[in-house]
Coordinates of C-alpha atoms in Angstrom, one line a residue:
X194 CA -13.9 79.6 68.3
X195 CA -10.8 80.2 66.3
X196 CA -11.3 81.0 62.6
X197 CA -9.4 77.9 61.4
X198 CA -11.7 75.7 63.6
X199 CA -14.8 77.5 62.4
X200 CA -13.7 77.0 58.8
X201 CA -13.7 73.2 59.5
X202 CA -17.5 73.4 60.0
X203 CA -18.1 75.6 57.0
X204 CA -16.0 74.0 54.3
X205 CA -17.7 71.6 51.8
X206 CA -15.7 68.5 52.9
X207 CA -16.7 65.9 50.4
X208 CA -16.6 68.3 47.4
X209 CA -13.0 69.4 48.3
X210 CA -12.0 65.8 48.9
X211 CA -13.3 64.7 45.4
X212 CA -11.3 67.5 43.8
X213 CA -8.1 66.5 45.6
X214 CA -8.7 62.8 44.8
X215 CA -8.6 63.5 41.0
X216 CA -5.9 66.2 41.3
X217 CA -3.5 63.8 43.0
X218 CA -4.0 61.2 40.2
X219 CA -3.3 63.6 37.3
X220 CA -0.3 62.2 35.4
X221 CA 0.7 65.5 33.7
X222 CA 4.4 65.6 34.6
X223 CA 4.8 69.4 35.5
X224 CA 1.8 69.1 37.8
X225 CA 2.7 65.9 39.6
X226 CA 6.4 66.8 39.9
X227 CA 5.4 70.2 41.4
X228 CA 3.2 68.6 44.0
X229 CA 5.7 65.9 44.9
X230 CA 8.5 68.4 45.1
X231 CA 6.5 70.7 47.4
X232 CA 5.9 67.9 49.9
X233 CA 9.5 66.5 49.7
X234 CA 11.0 70.0 50.4
X235 CA 8.4 71.4 52.8
X236 CA 8.2 68.3 55.1
X237 CA 11.8 66.9 54.6
X238 CA 10.7 63.5 53.2
X239 CA 13.6 61.1 53.3
X240 CA 13.4 59.5 49.9
X241 CA 16.4 57.3 50.6
X242 CA 14.0 54.9 52.5
X243 CA 11.7 54.5 49.5
X244 CA 11.9 51.5 47.2
X245 CA 11.8 54.1 44.4
X246 CA 14.0 57.0 45.7
X247 CA 13.5 59.3 42.6
X248 CA 10.5 61.6 43.2
X249 CA 10.1 62.2 39.4
X250 CA 9.7 58.5 38.7
X251 CA 6.2 58.3 40.2
X252 CA 3.3 58.3 37.7
X253 CA 1.2 60.7 39.8
X254 CA 1.2 62.3 43.3
X255 CA -0.8 59.6 45.0
X256 CA 1.6 56.9 43.8
X257 CA 4.4 58.9 45.5
X258 CA 2.2 59.4 48.6
X259 CA 1.5 55.7 49.0
X260 CA 5.1 54.8 48.1
X261 CA 6.6 51.5 49.1
X262 CA 9.6 51.4 51.4
X263 CA 12.7 49.4 51.0
X264 CA 12.4 45.9 52.7
X265 CA 14.8 46.8 55.5
X266 CA 13.4 50.3 56.2
X267 CA 11.0 49.2 58.9
X268 CA 12.3 46.0 60.6
X269 CA 9.7 44.0 62.5
X270 CA 10.2 43.9 66.3
X271 CA 11.8 40.5 67.1
X272 CA 9.6 39.6 70.0
X273 CA 6.6 37.6 68.7
X274 CA 4.5 38.7 71.7
X275 CA 5.0 42.4 70.8
X276 CA 2.2 44.7 69.6
X277 CA 3.6 47.0 66.9
X278 CA 2.7 50.4 65.6
X279 CA 0.3 50.2 62.6
X280 CA 1.7 53.3 61.0
X281 CA 4.5 55.9 60.8
X282 CA 3.5 59.1 62.5
X283 CA 3.1 60.4 66.0
X284 CA 1.1 59.1 69.0
X285 CA -1.9 61.5 69.3
X286 CA -3.0 59.7 72.5
X287 CA -2.6 56.2 74.0
X288 CA -3.7 54.5 77.2
X289 CA -6.6 52.9 79.0
X290 CA -10.2 53.0 77.9
X291 CA -12.0 54.2 81.0
X292 CA -15.6 52.9 81.3
X293 CA -15.9 52.8 77.5
X294 CA -14.5 56.3 77.0
X295 CA -11.5 57.1 74.8
X296 CA -9.4 60.2 75.5
X297 CA -9.1 62.5 72.5
X298 CA -7.3 65.7 73.8
X299 CA -7.6 68.5 76.3
X300 CA -10.8 67.4 78.0
X301 CA -12.3 65.9 74.9
X302 CA -13.3 62.2 74.8
X303 CA -15.7 59.9 72.9
X304 CA -17.0 56.5 73.5
X305 CA -15.9 53.2 71.9
X306 CA -19.5 52.7 70.9
X307 CA -19.6 56.0 69.0
X308 CA -16.3 55.2 67.3
X309 CA -17.4 51.7 66.3
X310 CA -21.0 52.8 65.6
X311 CA -22.0 49.7 67.5
X312 CA -22.8 49.3 71.2
X313 CA -22.4 45.5 71.2
X314 CA -19.1 45.6 69.4
X315 CA -17.8 48.1 71.9
X316 CA -18.4 45.8 74.8
X317 CA -15.1 44.0 74.9
X318 CA -13.2 47.4 74.9
X319 CA -15.0 49.0 77.8
X320 CA -11.8 48.6 80.0
X321 CA -9.3 47.9 77.3
X322 CA -6.5 49.9 75.7
X323 CA -6.2 52.3 72.7
X324 CA -3.6 53.9 70.6
X325 CA -4.2 56.8 68.2
X326 CA -1.5 57.4 65.6
X327 CA -1.6 60.6 63.5
X328 CA 0.0 60.5 60.0
X329 CA 1.4 63.8 58.6
X330 CA 2.1 64.5 54.9
X331 CA 5.8 63.5 55.3
X332 CA 5.0 60.0 56.6
X333 CA 4.8 56.6 55.0
X334 CA 1.1 56.1 54.4
X335 CA 0.6 52.3 54.4
X336 CA -1.1 50.8 57.4
X337 CA 0.2 47.5 58.9
X338 CA -1.1 44.9 61.3
X339 CA -0.4 45.5 65.0
X340 CA -0.5 41.8 65.6
X341 CA -1.6 38.5 63.9
X342 CA -5.3 38.4 63.1
X343 CA -8.1 37.1 60.9
X344 CA -10.5 39.6 59.5
X345 CA -14.0 39.1 60.9
X346 CA -15.8 42.1 59.4
X347 CA -15.6 45.7 58.2
X348 CA -17.9 48.6 58.8
X349 CA -17.8 51.7 56.6
X350 CA -19.4 54.6 58.6
X351 CA -20.4 57.8 57.0
X352 CA -19.6 61.1 58.6
X353 CA -17.9 64.5 58.4
X354 CA -14.3 64.8 57.1
X355 CA -12.8 67.2 59.6
X356 CA -9.1 67.8 59.6
X357 CA -7.3 65.5 62.1
X358 CA -4.4 67.9 62.6
X359 CA -3.7 68.6 66.3
X360 CA -5.5 71.9 66.3
X361 CA -8.7 70.3 65.2
X362 CA -8.4 67.3 67.5
X363 CA -8.1 69.6 70.5
X364 CA -11.0 71.8 69.5
X365 CA -13.7 69.6 67.8
X366 CA -15.7 67.4 70.1
X367 CA -15.8 63.6 69.3
X368 CA -13.9 64.2 66.1
X369 CA -12.8 60.6 65.4
X370 CA -16.3 59.4 66.1
X371 CA -17.8 61.9 63.7
X372 CA -15.4 61.5 60.7
X373 CA -16.0 59.0 57.9
X374 CA -14.1 55.8 58.7
X375 CA -13.5 52.2 58.0
X376 CA -13.6 49.9 61.0
X377 CA -11.8 46.6 60.7
X378 CA -12.6 43.9 63.2
X379 CA -10.1 41.1 63.7
X380 CA -9.9 37.9 65.7
X381 CA -6.5 37.2 67.2
X382 CA -4.9 34.5 69.4
X383 CA -5.7 36.5 72.5
X384 CA -9.2 37.8 71.5
X385 CA -10.7 40.4 69.3
X386 CA -9.1 43.7 68.3
X387 CA -10.0 46.6 66.0
X388 CA -8.1 48.8 63.6
X389 CA -10.0 52.0 62.6
X390 CA -8.8 54.0 59.6
X391 CA -10.2 57.5 60.0
X392 CA -10.6 59.8 57.0
X393 CA -9.9 63.5 57.0
X394 CA -10.5 66.6 54.9
X395 CA -8.7 66.3 51.5
X396 CA -7.4 62.9 52.4
X397 CA -10.5 60.7 52.9
X398 CA -9.5 57.8 50.6
X399 CA -8.8 54.4 52.0
X400 CA -7.7 51.1 50.4
X401 CA -7.4 47.6 51.9
X402 CA -5.3 44.7 50.7
X403 CA -8.4 42.5 50.6
X404 CA -10.9 44.7 48.8
X405 CA -8.9 47.4 47.1
X406 CA -10.3 51.0 47.1
X407 CA -13.0 51.2 49.8
X408 CA -13.4 55.0 50.3
X409 CA -14.6 56.6 48.0
X410 CA -17.4 56.1 47.3
X411 CA -18.4 58.0 50.4
X412 CA -21.0 56.4 52.5
X413 CA -24.6 57.6 52.8
X414 CA -25.4 54.9 55.3
X415 CA -23.4 52.4 57.4
X416 CA -22.2 49.5 55.3
X417 CA -21.2 46.2 56.8
X418 CA -19.2 43.4 55.2
X419 CA -18.9 40.0 56.7
X420 CA -15.5 38.4 56.2
X421 CA -16.3 35.1 57.8
X422 CA -15.2 32.2 55.6
X423 CA -13.0 34.4 53.4
X424 CA -9.8 33.3 55.2
X425 CA -8.2 36.7 55.3
X426 CA -5.4 36.2 57.8
X427 CA -2.7 38.8 58.2
X428 CA 0.5 38.5 60.1
X429 CA 1.9 41.0 62.6
X430 CA 3.6 43.8 60.7
X431 CA 2.0 42.8 57.3
X432 CA 0.4 45.6 55.2
X433 CA -3.4 45.7 55.6
X434 CA -4.3 49.0 53.9
X435 CA -3.3 52.5 53.0
X436 CA -4.4 56.1 53.1
X437 CA -4.4 57.8 49.6
X438 CA -3.1 60.9 51.3
X439 CA -2.9 60.8 55.2
X440 CA -5.0 60.6 58.3
X441 CA -5.3 58.7 61.6
X442 CA -5.3 55.1 62.7
X443 CA -6.8 53.9 66.0
X444 CA -6.1 50.5 67.5
X445 CA -8.5 49.1 70.2
X446 CA -7.5 46.2 72.4
X447 CA -9.9 44.5 74.9
X448 CA -9.0 44.1 78.5
X449 CA -6.7 41.1 79.1
X450 CA -5.5 40.6 75.5
X451 CA -2.6 43.0 75.7
X452 CA -1.1 46.1 77.1
X453 CA 0.5 49.2 75.6
X454 CA 3.8 50.5 76.7
X455 CA 3.0 52.9 79.6
X456 CA 5.8 55.2 78.4
X457 CA 3.9 56.1 75.2
X458 CA 3.1 59.7 75.3
X459 CA 1.3 62.3 73.1
X460 CA 3.4 63.5 70.1
X461 CA 5.9 60.7 70.5
X462 CA 7.2 59.7 67.0
X463 CA 6.5 56.0 66.0
X464 CA 7.3 53.9 63.0
X465 CA 5.6 50.9 61.5
X466 CA 6.5 47.6 63.1
X467 CA 8.0 49.4 66.1
X468 CA 7.0 47.8 69.4
X469 CA 4.3 49.8 71.3
X470 CA 3.1 47.1 73.7
X471 CA 2.8 43.3 74.3
X472 CA 0.2 40.6 74.4

């Protein structure tokens, strides 16, 4: 086992994430400007696309990291039957779910039931489709709807907070089914679908547009929230949540409700509201 992979097992994940949570919200100008400047320079962040293009204008690092884009920065695909990318980033993997198993990387896979922490909820996805999108520090960190849907329920699942960088995804078995995550179940015109926001080391903080900050607090047990009757309906391309830092989004589609573009491939760059399939 490589040393950086071994380190993932040894590090105090939640302790480090709590430190980073507060450090990225410190408003002391020299500190927050230093952090923002490091990311902008190191990762080549294009601030011209941001609604606020001045990096020094943000109150703290997390405000910069979850920055809003200009209205025309990510145009919505014009075809109303298109399925669109939920996030800026790169396709980690995408394709068919084979007998309930989702491909992770290099011989690694996990089951939809493990990911959803619910055998019954995984049933519709046994022969469906999935897309896994990895967000790097340079990316826009708001998550948008892949298609129209009404929120049915959410499930906050406790777990580890391994890195979701490619080296870890290739080496750590069942990584996405082991990390802390928020599972959002939706009902669409063509059936159910799920959007899973997966936490990662130093970045395991998730907000939604309907409940605000959801993680932390970190879960000690599975927490379910029934959204029936709340009337939370979100349109294709509309913001649904954000990572306070970055991580991975997984979209699950049941068989017969839609198909992803067969040309999607690992490490392919994608942007929010870009077409990745059709219903």
